[in-house]
PDB file of C-alpha atoms in Angstrom:
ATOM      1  CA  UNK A   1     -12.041 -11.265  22.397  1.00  0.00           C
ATOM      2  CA  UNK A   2     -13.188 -14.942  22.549  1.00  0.00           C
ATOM      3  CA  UNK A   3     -11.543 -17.159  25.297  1.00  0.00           C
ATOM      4  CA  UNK A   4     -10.243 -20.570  24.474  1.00  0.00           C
ATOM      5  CA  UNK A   5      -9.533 -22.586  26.835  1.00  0.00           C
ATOM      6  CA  UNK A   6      -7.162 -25.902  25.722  1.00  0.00           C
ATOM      7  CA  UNK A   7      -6.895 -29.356  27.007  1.00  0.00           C
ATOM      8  CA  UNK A   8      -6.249 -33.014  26.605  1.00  0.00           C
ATOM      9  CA  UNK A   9      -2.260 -32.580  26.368  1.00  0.00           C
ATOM     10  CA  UNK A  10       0.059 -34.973  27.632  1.00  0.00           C
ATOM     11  CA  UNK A  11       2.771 -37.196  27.747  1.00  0.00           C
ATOM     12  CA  UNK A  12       2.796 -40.515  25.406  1.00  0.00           C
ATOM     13  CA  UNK A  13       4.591 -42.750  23.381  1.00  0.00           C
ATOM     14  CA  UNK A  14       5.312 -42.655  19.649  1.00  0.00           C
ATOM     15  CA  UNK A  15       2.987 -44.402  17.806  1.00  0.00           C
ATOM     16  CA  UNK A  16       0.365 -43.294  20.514  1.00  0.00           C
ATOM     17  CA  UNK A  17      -2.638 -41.040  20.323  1.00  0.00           C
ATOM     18  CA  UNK A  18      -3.957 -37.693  22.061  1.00  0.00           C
ATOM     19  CA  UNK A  19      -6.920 -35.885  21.759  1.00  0.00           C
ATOM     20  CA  UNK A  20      -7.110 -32.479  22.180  1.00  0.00           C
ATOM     21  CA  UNK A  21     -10.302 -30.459  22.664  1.00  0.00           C
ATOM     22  CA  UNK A  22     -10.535 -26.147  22.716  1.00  0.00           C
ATOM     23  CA  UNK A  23     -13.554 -24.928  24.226  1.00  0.00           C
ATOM     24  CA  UNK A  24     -14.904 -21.516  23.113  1.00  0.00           C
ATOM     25  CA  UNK A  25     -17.693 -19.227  24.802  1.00  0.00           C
ATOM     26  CA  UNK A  26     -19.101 -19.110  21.360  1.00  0.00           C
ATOM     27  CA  UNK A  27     -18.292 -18.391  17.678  1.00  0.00           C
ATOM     28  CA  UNK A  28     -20.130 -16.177  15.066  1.00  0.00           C
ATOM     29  CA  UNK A  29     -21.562 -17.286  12.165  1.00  0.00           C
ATOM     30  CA  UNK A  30     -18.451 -17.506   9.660  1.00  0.00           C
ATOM     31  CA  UNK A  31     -15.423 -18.352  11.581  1.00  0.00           C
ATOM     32  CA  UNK A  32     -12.012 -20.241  10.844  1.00  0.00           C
ATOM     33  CA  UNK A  33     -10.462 -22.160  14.061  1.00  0.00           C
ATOM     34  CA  UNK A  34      -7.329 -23.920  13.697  1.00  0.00           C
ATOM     35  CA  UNK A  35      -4.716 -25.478  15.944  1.00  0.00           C
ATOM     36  CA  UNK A  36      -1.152 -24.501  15.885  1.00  0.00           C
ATOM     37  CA  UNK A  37       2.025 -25.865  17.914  1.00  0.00           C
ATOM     38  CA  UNK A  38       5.220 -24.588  18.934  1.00  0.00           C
ATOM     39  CA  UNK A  39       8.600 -26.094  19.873  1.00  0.00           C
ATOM     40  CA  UNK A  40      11.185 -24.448  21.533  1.00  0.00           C
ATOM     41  CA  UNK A  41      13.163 -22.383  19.706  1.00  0.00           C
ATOM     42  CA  UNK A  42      10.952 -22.886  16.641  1.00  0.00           C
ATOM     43  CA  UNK A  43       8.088 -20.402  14.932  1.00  0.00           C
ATOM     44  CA  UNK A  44       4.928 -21.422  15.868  1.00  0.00           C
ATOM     45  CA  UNK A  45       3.337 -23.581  12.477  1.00  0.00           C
ATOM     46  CA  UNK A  46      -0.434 -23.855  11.731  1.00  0.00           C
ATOM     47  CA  UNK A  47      -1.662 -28.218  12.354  1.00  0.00           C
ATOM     48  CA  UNK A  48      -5.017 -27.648  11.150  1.00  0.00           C
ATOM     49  CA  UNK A  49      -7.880 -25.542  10.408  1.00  0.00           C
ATOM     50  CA  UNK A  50     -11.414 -25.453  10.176  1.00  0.00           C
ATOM     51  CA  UNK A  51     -14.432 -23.452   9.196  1.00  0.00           C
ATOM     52  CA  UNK A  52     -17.852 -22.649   9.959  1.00  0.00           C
ATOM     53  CA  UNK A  53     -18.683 -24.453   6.721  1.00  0.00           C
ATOM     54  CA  UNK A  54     -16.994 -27.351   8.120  1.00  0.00           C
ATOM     55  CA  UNK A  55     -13.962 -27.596   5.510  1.00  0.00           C
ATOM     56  CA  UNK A  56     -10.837 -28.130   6.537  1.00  0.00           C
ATOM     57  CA  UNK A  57      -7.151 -27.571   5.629  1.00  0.00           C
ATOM     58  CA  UNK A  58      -4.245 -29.682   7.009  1.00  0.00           C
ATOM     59  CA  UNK A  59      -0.262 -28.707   6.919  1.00  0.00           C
ATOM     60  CA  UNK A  60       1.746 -31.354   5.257  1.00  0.00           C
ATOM     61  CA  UNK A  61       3.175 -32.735   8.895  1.00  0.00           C
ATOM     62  CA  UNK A  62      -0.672 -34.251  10.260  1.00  0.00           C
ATOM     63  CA  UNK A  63      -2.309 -35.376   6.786  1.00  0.00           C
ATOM     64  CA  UNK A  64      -3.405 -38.442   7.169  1.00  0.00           C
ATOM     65  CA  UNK A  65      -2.326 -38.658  10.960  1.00  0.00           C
ATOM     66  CA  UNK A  66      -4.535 -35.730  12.414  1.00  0.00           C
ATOM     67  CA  UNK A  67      -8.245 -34.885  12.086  1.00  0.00           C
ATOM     68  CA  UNK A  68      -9.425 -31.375  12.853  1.00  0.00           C
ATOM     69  CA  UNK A  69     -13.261 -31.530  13.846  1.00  0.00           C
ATOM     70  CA  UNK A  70     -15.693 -29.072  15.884  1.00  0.00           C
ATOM     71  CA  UNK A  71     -18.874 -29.570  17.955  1.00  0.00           C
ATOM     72  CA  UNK A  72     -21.010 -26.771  17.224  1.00  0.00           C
ATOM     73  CA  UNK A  73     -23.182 -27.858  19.671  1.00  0.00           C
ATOM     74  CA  UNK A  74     -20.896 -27.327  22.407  1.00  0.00           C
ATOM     75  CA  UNK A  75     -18.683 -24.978  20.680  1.00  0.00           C
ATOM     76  CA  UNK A  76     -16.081 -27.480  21.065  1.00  0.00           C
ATOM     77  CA  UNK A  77     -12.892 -27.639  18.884  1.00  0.00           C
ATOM     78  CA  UNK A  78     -10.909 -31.127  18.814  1.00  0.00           C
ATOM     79  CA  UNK A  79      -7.824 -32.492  16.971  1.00  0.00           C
ATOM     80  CA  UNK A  80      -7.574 -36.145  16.987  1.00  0.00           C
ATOM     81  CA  UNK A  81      -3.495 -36.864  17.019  1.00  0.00           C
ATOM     82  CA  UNK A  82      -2.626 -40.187  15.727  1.00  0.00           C
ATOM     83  CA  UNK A  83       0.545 -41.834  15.609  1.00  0.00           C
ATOM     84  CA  UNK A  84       2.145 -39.867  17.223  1.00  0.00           C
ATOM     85  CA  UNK A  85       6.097 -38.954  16.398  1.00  0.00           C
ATOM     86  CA  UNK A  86       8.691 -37.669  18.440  1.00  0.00           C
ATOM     87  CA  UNK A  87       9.198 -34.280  16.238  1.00  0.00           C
ATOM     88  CA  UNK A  88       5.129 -33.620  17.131  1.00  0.00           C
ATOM     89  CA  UNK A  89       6.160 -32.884  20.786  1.00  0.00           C
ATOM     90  CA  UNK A  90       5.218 -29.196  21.305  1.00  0.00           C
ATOM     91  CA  UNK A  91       3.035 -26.901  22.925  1.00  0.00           C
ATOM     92  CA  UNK A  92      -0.121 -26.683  21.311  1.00  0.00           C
ATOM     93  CA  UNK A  93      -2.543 -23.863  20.590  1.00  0.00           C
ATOM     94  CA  UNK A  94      -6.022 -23.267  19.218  1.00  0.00           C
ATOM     95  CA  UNK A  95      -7.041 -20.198  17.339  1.00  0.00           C
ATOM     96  CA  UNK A  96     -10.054 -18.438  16.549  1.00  0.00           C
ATOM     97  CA  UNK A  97     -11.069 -15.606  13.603  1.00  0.00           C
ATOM     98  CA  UNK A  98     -14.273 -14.513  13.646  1.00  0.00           C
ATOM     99  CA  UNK A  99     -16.188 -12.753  10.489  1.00  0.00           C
ATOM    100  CA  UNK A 100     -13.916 -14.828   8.506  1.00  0.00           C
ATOM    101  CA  UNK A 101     -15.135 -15.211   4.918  1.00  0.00           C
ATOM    102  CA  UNK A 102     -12.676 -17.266   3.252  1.00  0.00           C
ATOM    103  CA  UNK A 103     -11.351 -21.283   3.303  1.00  0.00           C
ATOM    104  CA  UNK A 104      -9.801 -22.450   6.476  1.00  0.00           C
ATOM    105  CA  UNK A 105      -6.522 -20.966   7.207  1.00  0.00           C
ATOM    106  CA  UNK A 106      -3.477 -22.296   9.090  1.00  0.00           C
ATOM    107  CA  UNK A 107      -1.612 -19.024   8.693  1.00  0.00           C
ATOM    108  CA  UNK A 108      -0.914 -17.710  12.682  1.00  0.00           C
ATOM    109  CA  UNK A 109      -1.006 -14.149  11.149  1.00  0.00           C
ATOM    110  CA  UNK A 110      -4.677 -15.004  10.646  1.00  0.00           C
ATOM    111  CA  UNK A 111      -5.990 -15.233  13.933  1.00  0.00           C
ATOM    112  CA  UNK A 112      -5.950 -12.717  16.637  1.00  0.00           C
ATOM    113  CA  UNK A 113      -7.880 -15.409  19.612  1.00  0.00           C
ATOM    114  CA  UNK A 114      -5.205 -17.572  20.682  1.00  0.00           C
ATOM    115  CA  UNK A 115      -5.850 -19.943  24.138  1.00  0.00           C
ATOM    116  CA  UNK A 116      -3.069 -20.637  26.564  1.00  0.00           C
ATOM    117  CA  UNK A 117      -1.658 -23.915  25.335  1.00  0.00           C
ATOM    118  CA  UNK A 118      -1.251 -27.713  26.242  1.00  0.00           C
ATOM    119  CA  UNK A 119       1.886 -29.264  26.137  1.00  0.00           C
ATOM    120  CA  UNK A 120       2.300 -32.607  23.739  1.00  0.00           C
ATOM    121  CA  UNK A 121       5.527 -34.592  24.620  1.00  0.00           C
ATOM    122  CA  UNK A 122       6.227 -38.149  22.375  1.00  0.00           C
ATOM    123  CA  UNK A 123       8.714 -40.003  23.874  1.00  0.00           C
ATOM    124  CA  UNK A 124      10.733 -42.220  21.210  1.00  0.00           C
TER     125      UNK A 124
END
């Protein structure tokens, strides 16, 4: 197991921005790490994904608004949230698959590291 840990949540505006960031005691060499959210009473829904390759995959609600990126270095996941919408209030999760040999994938099913969560609320 792999602990994530989450932060950077809050509470803003529409329109606003957030950054989250996961950190990760490490990753192997192939990997896929995305970040999911869930609202109440709702299925939790892949955001974005990235892998050790450093390709990406985006669901339909962020392109264009959110950028998935990751600092090897420091074995630091981000997503960059920008304006922001009312309907992206959730709590958010990051998600890790090691050994993973194939594109990016925002599929929860997928991933079997999951962190604890921080909670994005836009305010209309």
């Amino acid at each position: 197991q792999v602990q994530l840990v989450e932060s950077g949540g809050g509470s803003v505006q529409a329109g606003g921005s957030l950054r989250l960031s996961c950190a990760s005691a490490y990753t192997s060499s192939t990997y896929s790490m995305g970040w999911f959210r869930q609202a109440p009473e709702k299925e939790r829904e892949g955001v974005a994904a990235i892998d050790s390759f450093g390709r990406t995959t985006y669901a339909d609600s962020g392109k264009g608004r959110f950028t998935i990126s990751k600092d090897n270095a420091r074995n630091t996941l981000f997503l960059q949230m920008n304006s922001l919408k009312p309907e992206d209030t959730a709590m958010y999760y990051c998600a890790y698959r090691g050994n993973w040999y194939w594109p990016p994938s925002i599929e929860p099913h997928h991933y079997n590291n999951w962190g604890q969560g921080t909670q994005v609320t836009v305010s209309s």
